[in-house]
XYZ file of C-alpha atoms in Angstrom:
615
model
C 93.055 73.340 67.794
C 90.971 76.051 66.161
C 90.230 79.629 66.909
C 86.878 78.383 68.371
C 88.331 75.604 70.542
C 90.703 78.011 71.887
C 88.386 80.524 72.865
C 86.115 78.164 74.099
C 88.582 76.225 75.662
C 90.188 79.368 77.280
C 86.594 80.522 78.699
C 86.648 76.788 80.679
C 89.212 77.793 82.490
C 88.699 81.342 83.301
C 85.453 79.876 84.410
C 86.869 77.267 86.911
C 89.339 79.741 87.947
C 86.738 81.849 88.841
C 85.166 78.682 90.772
C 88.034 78.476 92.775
C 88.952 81.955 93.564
C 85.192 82.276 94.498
C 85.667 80.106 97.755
C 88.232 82.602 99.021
C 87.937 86.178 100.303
C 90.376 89.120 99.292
C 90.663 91.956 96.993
C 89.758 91.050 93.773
C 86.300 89.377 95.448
C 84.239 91.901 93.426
C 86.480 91.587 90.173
C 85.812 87.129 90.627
C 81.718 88.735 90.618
C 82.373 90.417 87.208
C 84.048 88.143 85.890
C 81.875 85.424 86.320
C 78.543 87.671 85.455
C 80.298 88.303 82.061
C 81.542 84.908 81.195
C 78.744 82.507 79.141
C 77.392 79.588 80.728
C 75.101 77.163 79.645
C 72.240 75.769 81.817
C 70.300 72.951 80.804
C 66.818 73.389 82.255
C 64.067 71.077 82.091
C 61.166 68.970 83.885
C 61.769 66.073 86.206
C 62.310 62.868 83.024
C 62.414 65.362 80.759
C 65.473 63.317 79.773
C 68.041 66.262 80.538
C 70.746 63.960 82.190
C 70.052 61.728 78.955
C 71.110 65.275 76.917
C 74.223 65.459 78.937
C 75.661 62.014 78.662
C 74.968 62.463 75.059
C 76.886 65.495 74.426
C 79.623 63.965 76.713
C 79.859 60.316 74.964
C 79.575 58.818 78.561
C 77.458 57.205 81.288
C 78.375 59.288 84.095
C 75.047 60.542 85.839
C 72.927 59.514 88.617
C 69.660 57.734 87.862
C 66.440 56.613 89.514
C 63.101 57.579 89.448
C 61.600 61.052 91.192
C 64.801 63.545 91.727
C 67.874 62.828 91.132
C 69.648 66.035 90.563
C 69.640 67.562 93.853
C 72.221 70.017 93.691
C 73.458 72.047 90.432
C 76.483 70.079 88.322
C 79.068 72.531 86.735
C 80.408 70.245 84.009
C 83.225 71.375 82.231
C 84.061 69.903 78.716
C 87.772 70.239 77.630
C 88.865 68.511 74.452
C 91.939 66.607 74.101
C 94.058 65.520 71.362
C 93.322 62.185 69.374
C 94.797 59.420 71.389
C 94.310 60.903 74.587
C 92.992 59.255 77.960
C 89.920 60.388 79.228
C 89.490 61.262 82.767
C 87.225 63.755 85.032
C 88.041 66.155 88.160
C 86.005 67.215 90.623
C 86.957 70.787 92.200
C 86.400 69.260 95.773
C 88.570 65.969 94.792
C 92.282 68.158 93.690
C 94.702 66.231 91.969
C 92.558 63.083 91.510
C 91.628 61.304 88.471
C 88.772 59.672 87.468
C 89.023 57.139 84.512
C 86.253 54.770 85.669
C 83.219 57.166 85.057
C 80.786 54.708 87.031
C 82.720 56.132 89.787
C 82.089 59.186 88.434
C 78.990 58.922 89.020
C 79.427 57.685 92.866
C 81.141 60.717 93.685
C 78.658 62.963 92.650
C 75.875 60.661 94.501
C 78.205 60.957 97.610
C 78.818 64.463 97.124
C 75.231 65.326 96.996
C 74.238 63.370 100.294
C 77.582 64.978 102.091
C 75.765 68.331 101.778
C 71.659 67.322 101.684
C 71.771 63.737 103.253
C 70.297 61.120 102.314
C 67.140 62.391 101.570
C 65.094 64.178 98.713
C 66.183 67.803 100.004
C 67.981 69.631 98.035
C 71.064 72.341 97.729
C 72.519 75.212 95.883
C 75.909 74.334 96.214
C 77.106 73.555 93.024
C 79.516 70.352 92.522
C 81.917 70.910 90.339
C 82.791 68.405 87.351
C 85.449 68.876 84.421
C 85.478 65.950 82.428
C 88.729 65.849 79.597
C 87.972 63.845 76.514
C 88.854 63.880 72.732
C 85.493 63.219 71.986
C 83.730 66.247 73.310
C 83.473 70.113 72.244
C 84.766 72.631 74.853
C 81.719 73.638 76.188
C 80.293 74.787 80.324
C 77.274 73.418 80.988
C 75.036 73.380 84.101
C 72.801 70.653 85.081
C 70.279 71.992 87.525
C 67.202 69.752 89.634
C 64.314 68.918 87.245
C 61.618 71.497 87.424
C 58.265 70.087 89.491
C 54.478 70.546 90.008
C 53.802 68.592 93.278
C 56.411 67.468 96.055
C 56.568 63.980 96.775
C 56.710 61.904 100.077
C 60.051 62.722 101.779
C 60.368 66.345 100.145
C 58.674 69.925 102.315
C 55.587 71.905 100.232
C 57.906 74.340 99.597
C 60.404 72.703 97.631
C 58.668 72.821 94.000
C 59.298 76.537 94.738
C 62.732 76.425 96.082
C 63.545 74.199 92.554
C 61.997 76.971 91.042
C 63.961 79.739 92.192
C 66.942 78.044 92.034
C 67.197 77.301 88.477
C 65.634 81.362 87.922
C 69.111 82.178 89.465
C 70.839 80.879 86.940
C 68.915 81.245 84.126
C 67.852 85.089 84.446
C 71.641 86.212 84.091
C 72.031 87.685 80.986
C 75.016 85.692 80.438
C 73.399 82.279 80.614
C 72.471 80.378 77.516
C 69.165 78.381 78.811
C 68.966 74.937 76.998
C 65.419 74.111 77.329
C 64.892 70.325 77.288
C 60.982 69.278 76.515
C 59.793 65.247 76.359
C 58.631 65.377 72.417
C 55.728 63.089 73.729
C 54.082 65.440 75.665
C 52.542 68.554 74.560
C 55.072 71.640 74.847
C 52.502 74.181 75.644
C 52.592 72.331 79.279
C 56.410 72.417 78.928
C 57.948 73.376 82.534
C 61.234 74.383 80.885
C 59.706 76.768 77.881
C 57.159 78.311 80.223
C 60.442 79.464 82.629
C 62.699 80.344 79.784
C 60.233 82.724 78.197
C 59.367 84.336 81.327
C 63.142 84.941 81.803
C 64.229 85.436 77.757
C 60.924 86.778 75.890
C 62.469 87.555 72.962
C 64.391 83.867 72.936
C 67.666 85.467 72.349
C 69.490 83.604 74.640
C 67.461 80.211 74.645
C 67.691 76.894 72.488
C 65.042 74.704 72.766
C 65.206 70.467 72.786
C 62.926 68.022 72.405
C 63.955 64.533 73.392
C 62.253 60.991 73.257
C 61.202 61.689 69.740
C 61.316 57.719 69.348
C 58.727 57.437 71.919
C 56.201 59.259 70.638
C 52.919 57.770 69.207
C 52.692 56.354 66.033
C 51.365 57.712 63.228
C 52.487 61.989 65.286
C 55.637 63.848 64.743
C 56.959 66.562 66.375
C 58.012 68.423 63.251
C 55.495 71.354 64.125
C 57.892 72.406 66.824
C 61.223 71.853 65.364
C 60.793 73.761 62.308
C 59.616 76.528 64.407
C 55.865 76.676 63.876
C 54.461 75.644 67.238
C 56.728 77.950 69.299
C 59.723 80.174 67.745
C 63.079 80.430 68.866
C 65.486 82.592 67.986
C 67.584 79.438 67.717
C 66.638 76.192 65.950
C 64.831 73.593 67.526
C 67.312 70.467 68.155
C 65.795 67.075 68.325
C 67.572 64.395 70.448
C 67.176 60.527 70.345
C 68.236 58.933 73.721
C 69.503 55.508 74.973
C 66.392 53.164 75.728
C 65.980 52.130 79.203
C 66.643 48.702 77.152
C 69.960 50.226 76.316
C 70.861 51.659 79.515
C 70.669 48.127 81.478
C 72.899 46.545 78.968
C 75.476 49.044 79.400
C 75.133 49.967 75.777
C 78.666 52.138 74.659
C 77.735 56.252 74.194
C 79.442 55.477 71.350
C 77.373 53.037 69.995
C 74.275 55.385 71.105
C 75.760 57.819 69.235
C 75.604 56.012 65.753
C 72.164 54.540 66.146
C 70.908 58.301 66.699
C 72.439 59.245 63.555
C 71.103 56.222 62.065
C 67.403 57.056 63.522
C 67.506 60.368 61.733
C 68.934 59.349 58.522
C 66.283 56.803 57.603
C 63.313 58.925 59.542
C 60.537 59.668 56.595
C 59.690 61.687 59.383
C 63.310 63.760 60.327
C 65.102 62.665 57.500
C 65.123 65.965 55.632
C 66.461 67.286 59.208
C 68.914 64.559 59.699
C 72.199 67.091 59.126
C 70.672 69.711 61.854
C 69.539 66.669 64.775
C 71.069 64.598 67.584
C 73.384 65.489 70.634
C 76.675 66.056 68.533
C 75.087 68.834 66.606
C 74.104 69.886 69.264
C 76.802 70.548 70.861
C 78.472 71.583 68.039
C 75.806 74.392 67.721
C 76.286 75.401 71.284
C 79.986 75.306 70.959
C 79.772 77.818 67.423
C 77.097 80.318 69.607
C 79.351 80.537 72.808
C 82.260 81.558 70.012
C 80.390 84.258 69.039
C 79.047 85.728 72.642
C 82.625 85.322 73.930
C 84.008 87.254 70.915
C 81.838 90.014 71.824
C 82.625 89.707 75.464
C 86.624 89.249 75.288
C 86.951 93.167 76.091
C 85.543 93.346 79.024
C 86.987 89.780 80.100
C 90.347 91.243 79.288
C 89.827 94.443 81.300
C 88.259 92.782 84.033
C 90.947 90.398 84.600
C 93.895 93.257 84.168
C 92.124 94.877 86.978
C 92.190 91.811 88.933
C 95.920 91.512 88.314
C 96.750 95.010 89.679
C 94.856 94.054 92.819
C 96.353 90.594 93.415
C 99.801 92.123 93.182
C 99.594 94.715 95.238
C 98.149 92.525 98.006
C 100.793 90.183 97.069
C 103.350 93.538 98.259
C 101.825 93.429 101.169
C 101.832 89.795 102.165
C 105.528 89.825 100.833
C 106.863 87.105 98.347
C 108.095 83.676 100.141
C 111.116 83.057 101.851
C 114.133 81.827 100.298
C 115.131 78.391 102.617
C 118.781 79.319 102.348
C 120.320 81.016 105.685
C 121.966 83.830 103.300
C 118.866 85.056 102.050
C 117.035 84.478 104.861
C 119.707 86.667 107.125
C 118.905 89.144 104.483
C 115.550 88.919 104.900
C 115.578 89.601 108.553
C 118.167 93.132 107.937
C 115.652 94.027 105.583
C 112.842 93.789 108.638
C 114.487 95.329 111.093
C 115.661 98.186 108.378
C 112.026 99.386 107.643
C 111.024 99.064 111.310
C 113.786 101.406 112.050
C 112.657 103.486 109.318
C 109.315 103.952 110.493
C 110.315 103.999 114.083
C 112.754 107.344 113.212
C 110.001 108.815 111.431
C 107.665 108.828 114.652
C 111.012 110.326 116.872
C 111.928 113.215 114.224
C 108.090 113.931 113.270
C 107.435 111.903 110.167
C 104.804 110.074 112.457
C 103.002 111.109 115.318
C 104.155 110.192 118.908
C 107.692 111.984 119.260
C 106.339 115.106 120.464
C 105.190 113.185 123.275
C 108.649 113.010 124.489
C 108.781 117.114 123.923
C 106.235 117.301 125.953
C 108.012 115.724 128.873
C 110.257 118.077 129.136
C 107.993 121.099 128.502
C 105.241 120.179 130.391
C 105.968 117.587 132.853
C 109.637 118.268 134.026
C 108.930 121.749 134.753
C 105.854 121.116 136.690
C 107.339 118.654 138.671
C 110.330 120.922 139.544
C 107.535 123.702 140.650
C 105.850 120.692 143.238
C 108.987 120.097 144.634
C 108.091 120.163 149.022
C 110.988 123.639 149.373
C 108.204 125.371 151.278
C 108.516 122.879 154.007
C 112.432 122.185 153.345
C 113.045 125.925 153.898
C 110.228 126.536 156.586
C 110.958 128.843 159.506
C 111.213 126.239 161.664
C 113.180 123.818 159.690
C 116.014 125.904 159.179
C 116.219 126.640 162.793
C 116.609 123.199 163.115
C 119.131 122.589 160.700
C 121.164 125.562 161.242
C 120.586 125.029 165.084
C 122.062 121.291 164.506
C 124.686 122.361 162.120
C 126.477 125.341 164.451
C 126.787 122.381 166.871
C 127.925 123.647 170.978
C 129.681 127.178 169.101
C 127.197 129.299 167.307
C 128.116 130.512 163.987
C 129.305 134.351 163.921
C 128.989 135.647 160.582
C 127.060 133.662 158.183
C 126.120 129.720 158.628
C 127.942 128.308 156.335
C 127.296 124.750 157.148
C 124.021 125.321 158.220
C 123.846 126.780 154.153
C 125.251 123.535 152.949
C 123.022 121.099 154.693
C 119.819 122.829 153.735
C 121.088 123.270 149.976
C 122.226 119.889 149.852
C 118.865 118.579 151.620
C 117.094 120.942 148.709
C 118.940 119.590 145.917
C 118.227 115.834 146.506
C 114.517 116.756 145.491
C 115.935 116.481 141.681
C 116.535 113.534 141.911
C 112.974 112.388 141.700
C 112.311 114.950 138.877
C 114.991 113.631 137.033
C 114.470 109.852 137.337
C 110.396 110.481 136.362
C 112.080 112.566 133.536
C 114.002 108.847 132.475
C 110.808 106.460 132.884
C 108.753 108.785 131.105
C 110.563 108.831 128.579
C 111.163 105.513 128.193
C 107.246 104.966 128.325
C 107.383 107.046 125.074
C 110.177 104.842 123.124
C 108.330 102.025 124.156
C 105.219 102.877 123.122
C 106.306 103.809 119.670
C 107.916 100.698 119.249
C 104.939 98.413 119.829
C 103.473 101.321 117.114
C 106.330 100.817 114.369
C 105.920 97.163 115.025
C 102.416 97.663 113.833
C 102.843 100.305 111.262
C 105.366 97.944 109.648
C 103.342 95.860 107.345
C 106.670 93.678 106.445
C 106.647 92.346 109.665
C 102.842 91.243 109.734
C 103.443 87.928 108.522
C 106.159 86.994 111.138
C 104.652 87.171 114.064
C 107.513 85.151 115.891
C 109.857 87.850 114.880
C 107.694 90.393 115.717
C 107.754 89.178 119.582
C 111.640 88.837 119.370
C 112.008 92.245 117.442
C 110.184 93.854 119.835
C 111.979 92.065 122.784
C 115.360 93.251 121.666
C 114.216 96.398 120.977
C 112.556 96.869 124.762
C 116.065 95.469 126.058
C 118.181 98.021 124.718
C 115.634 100.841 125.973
C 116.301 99.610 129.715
C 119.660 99.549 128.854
C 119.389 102.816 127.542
C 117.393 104.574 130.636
C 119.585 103.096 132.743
C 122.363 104.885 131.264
C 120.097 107.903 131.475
C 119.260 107.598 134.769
C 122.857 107.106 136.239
C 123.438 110.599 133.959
C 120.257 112.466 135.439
C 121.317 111.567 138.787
C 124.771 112.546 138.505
C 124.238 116.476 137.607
C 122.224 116.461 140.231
C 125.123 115.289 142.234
C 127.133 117.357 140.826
C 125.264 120.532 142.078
C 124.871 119.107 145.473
C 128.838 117.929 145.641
C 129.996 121.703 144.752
C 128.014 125.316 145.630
C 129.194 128.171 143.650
C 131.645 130.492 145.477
C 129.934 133.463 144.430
C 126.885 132.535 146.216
C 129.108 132.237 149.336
C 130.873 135.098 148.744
C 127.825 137.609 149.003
C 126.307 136.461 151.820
C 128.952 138.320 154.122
C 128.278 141.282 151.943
C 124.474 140.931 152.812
C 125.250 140.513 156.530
C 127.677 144.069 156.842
C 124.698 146.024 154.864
C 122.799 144.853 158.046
C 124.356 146.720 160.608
C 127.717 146.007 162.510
C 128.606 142.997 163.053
C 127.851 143.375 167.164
C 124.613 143.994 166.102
C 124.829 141.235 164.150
C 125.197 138.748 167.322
C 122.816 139.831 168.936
C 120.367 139.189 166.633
C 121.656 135.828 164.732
C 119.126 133.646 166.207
C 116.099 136.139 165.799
C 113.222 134.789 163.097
C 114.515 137.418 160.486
C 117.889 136.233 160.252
C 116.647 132.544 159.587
C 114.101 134.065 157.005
C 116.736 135.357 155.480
C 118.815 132.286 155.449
C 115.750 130.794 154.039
C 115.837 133.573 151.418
C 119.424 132.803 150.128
C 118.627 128.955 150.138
C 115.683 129.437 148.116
C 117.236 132.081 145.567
C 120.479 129.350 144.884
C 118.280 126.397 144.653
C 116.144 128.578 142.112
C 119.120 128.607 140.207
C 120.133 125.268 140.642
C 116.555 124.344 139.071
C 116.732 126.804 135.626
C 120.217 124.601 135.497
C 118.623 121.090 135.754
C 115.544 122.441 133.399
C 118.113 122.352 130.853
C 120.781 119.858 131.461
C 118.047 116.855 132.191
C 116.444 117.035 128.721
C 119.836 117.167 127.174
C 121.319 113.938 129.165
C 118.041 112.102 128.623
C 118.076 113.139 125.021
C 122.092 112.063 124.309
C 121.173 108.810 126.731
C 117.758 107.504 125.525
C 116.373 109.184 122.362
C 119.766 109.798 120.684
C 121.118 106.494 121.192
C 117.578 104.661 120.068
C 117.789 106.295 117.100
C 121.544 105.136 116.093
C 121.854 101.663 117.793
C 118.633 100.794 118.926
C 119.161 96.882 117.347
C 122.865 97.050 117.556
C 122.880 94.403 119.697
C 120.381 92.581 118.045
C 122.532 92.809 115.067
C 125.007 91.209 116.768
C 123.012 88.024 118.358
C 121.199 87.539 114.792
C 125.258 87.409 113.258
C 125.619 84.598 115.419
C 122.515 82.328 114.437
C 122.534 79.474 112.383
C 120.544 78.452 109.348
C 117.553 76.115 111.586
C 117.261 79.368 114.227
C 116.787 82.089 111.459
C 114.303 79.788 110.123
C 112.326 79.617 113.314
C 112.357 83.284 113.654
C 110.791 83.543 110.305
C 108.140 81.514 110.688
C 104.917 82.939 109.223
C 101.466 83.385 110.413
C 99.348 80.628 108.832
C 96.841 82.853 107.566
C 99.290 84.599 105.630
C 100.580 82.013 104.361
C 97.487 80.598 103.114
C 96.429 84.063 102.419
C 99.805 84.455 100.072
C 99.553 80.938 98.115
C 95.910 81.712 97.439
C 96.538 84.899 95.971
C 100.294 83.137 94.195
C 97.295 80.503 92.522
C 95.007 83.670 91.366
C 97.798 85.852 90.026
C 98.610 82.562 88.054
C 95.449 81.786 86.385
C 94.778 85.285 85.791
C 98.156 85.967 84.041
C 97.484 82.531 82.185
C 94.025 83.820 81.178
C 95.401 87.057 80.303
C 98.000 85.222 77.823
C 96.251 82.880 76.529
C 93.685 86.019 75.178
C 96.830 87.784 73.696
C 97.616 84.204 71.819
C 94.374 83.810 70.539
C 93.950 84.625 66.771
C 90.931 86.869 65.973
C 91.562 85.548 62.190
C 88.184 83.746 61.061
């Protein structure tokens, strides 16, 4: 294949990448827009029997095209032209038809008649959804050509006012890109200054850079006129040469006369012209698509650059979505075991980075014990507890029938003790609100871990494991909590005790002292002593709670949070692992979409680099 072929051939498929990619969302959406603006296309434009689906089948070498009267063409054809080698079968594709081949072109032609009623009905609307055609032959040039619906003046039973100007703007969509080439097909019997196709393309292309102008049904013209006034440039210049093209004959058409065939007689038509003959070697459809084939060489040359760049950039976006969405999952239980470690390794990652301040949300637990332990402590009911008339009572109840003489010491014990089972509520809030916080920041490193994304069935057991071991883990914390507070409550310090005599003698005598046990200072006083100790007792608890809910709860989530996970995932076999990695959908779809870009983009990209730039 040459240099040309190549190139051409390489643009093809760039350019039906770029059809597929272009049904799919993602990031390289805006790179599949460059792309496509920068790659050349050719549009063949023209009125309705202006003989443009003639044009086609010519430059293809098949019958393959609806036909009828009025409009036929109701919805643009992409055809894409790929030579083969000598020898080879020839077949077509549509995009919408994957993986099916098409040998029997009068099929062809079905499937585009079906394919344009699926979308406008059977009626004379029509659509700007494009069907998409490659056709593979030996005997075509690698070319992309658009068919688009025959221009119009008036609309016809069956078809809205509007619709000559929806035609209209339709075809000006393609054609005013500056990377279209506009093939301009005008009836040689009919005068081109009225030529629908000419009168667009110069309103688009003034200078006529981009457009080449045909004129068909040259053999239908009248006798004795020729049309050589416009294809040697005279009646209206191109930039390009005029190409003249003789089509099949309605005659020829009903008897199913080969392309082949049609092929030769055109040649033949030209060659013994008195008219054309001197143009023979510069007319028909294989010239011209050879001609279109040797000026798409030369635009893509200038455009391979910017292709290339475009498409690297493309690359660099596809794989780093492709980082997120992960790479697939090995089907053997080894790797997939693996797999799952990994997981649950960056979830603990992130999870240890909100609990040591990588993240936010572990200073929530700080604030527990700064904020919300100490103001519970300070709304602790002692007020009542160590009211005047409360510890009347329970010193009262405590002497029993023999009143105490010195100091009451059980009367002291019951109303400390009573005190000191306040904590406990303190200290088990202390536990749940802490476990709030580890919970909480789970269900955030579950969602801050973009590994786990695609799995949502792992997610849900993940985070169900994870939840497990944190009621493990406050339970353990509460049974700790509650024992220091036991633990002040099951011994008083001596000392304490051991003043309160001291207090008593500095009184008065200890006569004096009976008399007045029972009098509202002494049980003020009482109330006093309580109130200092359980003071005490709280500074002590301030401390100690955060430290047992710390080495219970935060400590241990940090260094065996999935420990026991570990252990029940050890124990699963290849079929369960499998379950618990299985993917959302959408990502998976998502992943093998972008799996089919990265692939045509990297065989784009190398298929560039192979290309010789040798003329």
């Amino acid at each position: 294949m040459t240099t040309m072929e190549s190139l051409i051939g390489l643009v093809n498929r760039i350019q039906r990448a770029c059809t597929v990619l272009g049904d799919y969302g993602g990031a390289d959406n805006s790179t599949f827009s460059s792309l496509w603006e920068t790659l050349p296309s050719v549009a063949v434009v023209g009125g309705q029997s202006s003989g443009k689906s003639s044009v086609l089948e010519s430059i293809v070498g098949r019958d393959f095209l609806p036909r009828g009267s009025g409009i036929v063409t109701r919805r643009p054809l992409v055809l894409q032209l790929h030579k083969l080698e000598s020898e080879s079968q020839e077949y077509a594709e549509f995009l919408h038809l994957p993986r099916r081949k098409f040998t029997d072109f009068s099929l062809v032609r079905q499937e585009i008649q079906d394919e344009t009623d699926r979308v406008t009905g059977k009626t004379k609307q029509i659509s700007p959804v494009p069907i998409h055609l490659s056709i593979y032959s030996p005997n075509v040039v690698n070319l992309t050509l658009i068919d688009l619906p025959g221009l119009t003046k008036v609309a016809v039973e069956g078809q809205p006012e509007s619709i000559v100007l929806e035609i209209e703007n339709m075809v000006r969509s393609y054609v005013e890109k500056p990377n279209c080439i506009i093939l301009a097909i005008s009836p040689a019997n009919q005068d081109i200054a009225t030529s629908d196709a000419i009168k667009l393309a110069r309103e688009v292309d003034p200078t006529g850079e981009r457009t080449f102008g045909v004129l068909t049904k040259l053999d239908l013209m009248d006798k004795g006129t020729n049309a050589l006034e416009v294809l040697e440039g005279r009646s209206y210049h191109l930039q390009h040469p005029w190409v003249g093209i003789v089509n099949r004959s309605q005659a020829d058409i009903n008897k199913n006369v080969d392309m082949i065939v049609a092929r030769r007689k055109e040649r033949e038509y030209f060659a013994t012209s008195p008219d054309y003959g001197h143009l023979a070697n510069k007319m028909g459809s294989e010239y011209l698509a050879k001609l279109l084939s040797q000026h798409l060489e030369s635009v893509i040359r200038a455009r391979i650059p910017s292709i290339t760049s475009l498409i690297n950039k493309s690359i660099e976006e596809l794989e780093s979505e492709m980082d997120h969405l992960g790479r697939p999952i090995a089907l053997d239980a080894g790797a997939q075991l693996y797999t799952i470690l990994e997981l649950c390794r960056a979830f603990e990652r992130i999870f240890k980075e909100h609990l040591d301040g990588g993240r936010p949300g572990g200073d929530r637990i700080y604030n527990v014990f700064d904020n919300q332990l100490p103001a519970a402590l300070r709304k602790l009911p002692f007020d009542r507890h160590l009211s005047l008339q409360n510890v009347r009572k329970v010193v009262s109840e405590a002497d029993g029938y023999q009143p105490h003489l010195i100091a009451p010491e059980q009367g002291y014990r019951r109303l400390i003790e009573g005190a000191l089972s306040y904590f406990r509520g303190p200290a088990e809030a202390s536990v749940d609100a802490v476990n709030f916080v580890l919970k909480e920041l789970v269900r955030k490193s579950i969602a801050e871990t973009q590994e786990l994304k695609r799995f949502p069935t792992f997610q849900a057991e993940l985070a169900a494991a994870a939840n497990a071991a944190l009621e493990r883990f406050r339970e353990e914390g509460k049974k700790t909590t509650l024992r220091l507070v036991d633990m002040e409550s099951s011994y008083l310090t001596v000392d304490f005790f051991r003043r309160l005599p001291q207090e008593v003698e500095k009184s008065g005598s200890p006569a004096a002292s009976n008399v007045d046990r029972y009098a509202e200072g002494h049980f003020r006083r009482i109330a006093s002593n309580v109130s200092s100790y359980i003071g005490l007792v709280a500074d002590t608890l301030r401390n100690t709670i955060p430290k047992a809910v710390v080495y219970c709860q935060v400590r241990q989530a940090k260094q065996s949070l999935l420990n026991h996970f570990y252990t029940q995932i050890g124990k699963k076999e290849g079929k369960q692992l499998s379950q618990m990695l299985d993917e959302d959908p959408a990502l998976m779809e998502r992943r093998q979409q972008c799996t089919k870009r990265l692939e045509l983009y990297k065989a784009a990209r190398d298929e560039i680099d192979s290309v010789s730039w040798v003329q």
